[in-house]
XYZ file of C-alpha atoms in Angstrom:
172
model
C 17.295 -4.825 10.590
C 15.064 -2.419 13.241
C 11.796 -3.893 14.222
C 8.870 -2.291 15.652
C 5.863 -3.721 17.208
C 2.694 -1.694 17.592
C -0.003 -3.152 19.889
C -3.734 -1.741 19.412
C -6.793 -2.176 21.740
C -8.921 -1.890 18.234
C -6.658 -4.624 16.696
C -8.418 -8.058 18.923
C -7.642 -11.440 16.567
C -5.314 -10.832 13.397
C -1.470 -9.897 14.145
C 0.011 -7.614 10.855
C 3.889 -7.242 9.242
C 5.432 -4.362 6.713
C 7.736 -2.822 6.556
C 7.831 0.838 6.650
C 10.845 3.028 6.224
C 13.302 0.931 6.762
C 11.883 -0.837 10.020
C 10.104 -3.804 10.046
C 6.609 -3.394 12.248
C 4.883 -6.037 13.161
C 1.266 -5.005 14.923
C -0.419 -7.298 18.003
C -3.345 -7.132 19.778
C -3.418 -5.081 22.728
C -3.760 -7.871 24.351
C -0.955 -10.299 23.674
C 0.792 -11.606 27.170
C 5.366 -10.461 26.166
C 5.396 -14.210 25.017
C 2.708 -14.100 22.942
C 4.377 -11.092 21.217
C 8.026 -13.180 21.018
C 6.306 -15.537 19.214
C 3.790 -13.991 16.759
C 7.325 -11.565 16.557
C 9.369 -14.004 15.412
C 6.213 -15.781 12.471
C 6.233 -12.141 11.147
C 9.808 -11.751 10.520
C 10.556 -15.355 9.208
C 7.195 -14.306 6.687
C 8.681 -10.891 5.810
C 11.673 -12.238 4.839
C 9.969 -14.721 3.094
C 8.262 -12.371 0.933
C 11.467 -9.908 0.391
C 12.473 -13.563 -1.183
C 9.960 -14.548 -3.209
C 10.239 -10.590 -4.501
C 13.457 -10.989 -5.852
C 13.091 -14.734 -6.953
C 10.998 -12.718 -9.447
C 12.799 -10.000 -10.540
C 9.875 -7.490 -9.904
C 11.001 -3.600 -11.135
C 8.068 -1.774 -9.074
C 9.024 -0.452 -5.993
C 10.007 -3.675 -3.736
C 9.473 -1.904 -0.618
C 7.011 0.136 1.338
C 10.739 3.182 1.496
C 10.624 2.852 -2.088
C 6.354 2.910 -2.454
C 6.963 6.078 -0.400
C 9.579 7.544 -2.353
C 7.904 7.191 -5.325
C 4.976 8.349 -3.890
C 6.740 11.732 -3.076
C 7.934 11.530 -7.108
C 3.854 11.798 -8.401
C 2.760 13.591 -5.778
C 5.756 16.516 -7.130
C 5.056 16.133 -11.056
C 1.600 16.090 -10.203
C 0.228 17.854 -7.659
C 3.356 20.187 -6.696
C 4.245 18.347 -3.871
C 0.420 18.918 -1.818
C -0.465 15.394 -0.954
C 2.385 14.285 1.626
C 1.529 11.384 3.121
C 2.544 10.091 6.302
C 2.615 6.626 5.576
C 2.694 4.580 2.409
C 3.053 1.122 2.120
C 2.379 -2.364 0.378
C -0.649 -4.835 1.523
C -0.781 -8.564 1.263
C -4.517 -8.149 3.416
C -6.819 -5.380 0.522
C -8.970 -8.118 -1.279
C -12.221 -6.055 -2.470
C -9.887 -2.418 -3.141
C -6.847 -1.450 -5.128
C -5.844 0.558 -2.688
C -7.083 3.000 0.199
C -5.904 6.091 2.204
C -7.023 7.795 5.011
C -6.729 11.454 4.500
C -7.085 12.573 8.735
C -3.277 10.516 8.864
C -2.009 10.109 5.414
C -2.069 6.926 5.385
C -1.970 5.448 1.621
C -2.350 1.192 1.801
C -1.569 -0.429 -1.306
C -3.104 -4.408 -2.288
C -0.286 -7.057 -3.485
C -1.892 -7.821 -6.038
C -1.359 -4.561 -7.464
C 2.738 -5.684 -8.228
C 2.860 -7.951 -11.493
C 0.732 -4.932 -13.201
C 2.375 -2.805 -14.991
C 4.091 0.030 -13.756
C 1.829 2.960 -15.484
C -1.394 1.241 -13.181
C 0.300 1.236 -10.113
C 0.886 5.028 -11.272
C -1.992 5.362 -11.195
C -4.133 3.724 -7.942
C -1.267 5.190 -5.870
C -1.554 8.870 -7.514
C -5.830 7.960 -6.905
C -5.107 7.649 -3.241
C -2.781 11.049 -3.397
C -5.762 12.656 -4.180
C -7.579 11.618 -1.366
C -4.604 13.186 0.804
C -6.161 16.859 -0.736
C -9.874 16.252 -1.911
C -11.961 13.345 0.351
C -14.790 11.109 -1.945
C -15.204 11.373 -5.590
C -16.538 14.740 -6.629
C -15.618 16.862 -9.784
C -12.678 18.313 -7.614
C -11.121 14.645 -6.799
C -11.138 14.017 -11.243
C -10.347 17.263 -11.759
C -6.433 16.106 -10.045
C -5.945 12.996 -11.382
C -6.569 14.674 -14.727
C -3.019 15.229 -14.995
C -2.599 11.926 -15.607
C -2.031 10.947 -19.163
C -3.169 7.396 -18.323
C -6.272 7.653 -15.520
C -8.203 6.750 -18.360
C -6.396 3.578 -19.267
C -5.354 3.013 -15.877
C -9.018 2.537 -15.258
C -10.076 0.368 -17.811
C -7.275 -2.144 -17.245
C -8.311 -2.305 -13.620
C -11.588 -2.787 -14.322
C -11.040 -6.032 -16.652
C -8.819 -7.304 -14.017
C -12.235 -7.422 -12.162
C -14.568 -8.279 -14.325
C -11.885 -11.406 -15.204
C -11.204 -12.651 -12.068
C -14.956 -12.520 -10.580
C -15.596 -14.965 -13.968
C -12.789 -17.062 -12.993
C -10.799 -16.196 -15.998
């Protein structure tokens, strides 16, 4: 299994690991020593393997890997946006607690919260399309919402996510 270590000057305390196009990526602070890097890469690879085993036991049907998610994003972009939204990276993340997804248009990256995994596929598709639309239109103006009109489950998915947020916020 290929492993890529990314050192970041902006990352000061946290370590993250994720799959990107079949490669395990471990992001660490730039100041880490070689010994710290080795220790954290080992820890994070174990975590990625545990997460993968847990997902397979749960029988999830959603795109399980970042590569599968990226391929699904390309399919959705082709179907609803004529292939105009072309992300450089699409991945699942576990550190988003207040957003279902996020996009960085300047870098072309999309991140979806792991909290979406147990949700219906049409909800995941909506969030993915929402973030793909941000690669074409920044903000939530009329042009942005016009893009999402092409997806027939937009209103239903928005209502579903609002219901989940409401229930979660009240401990239901």
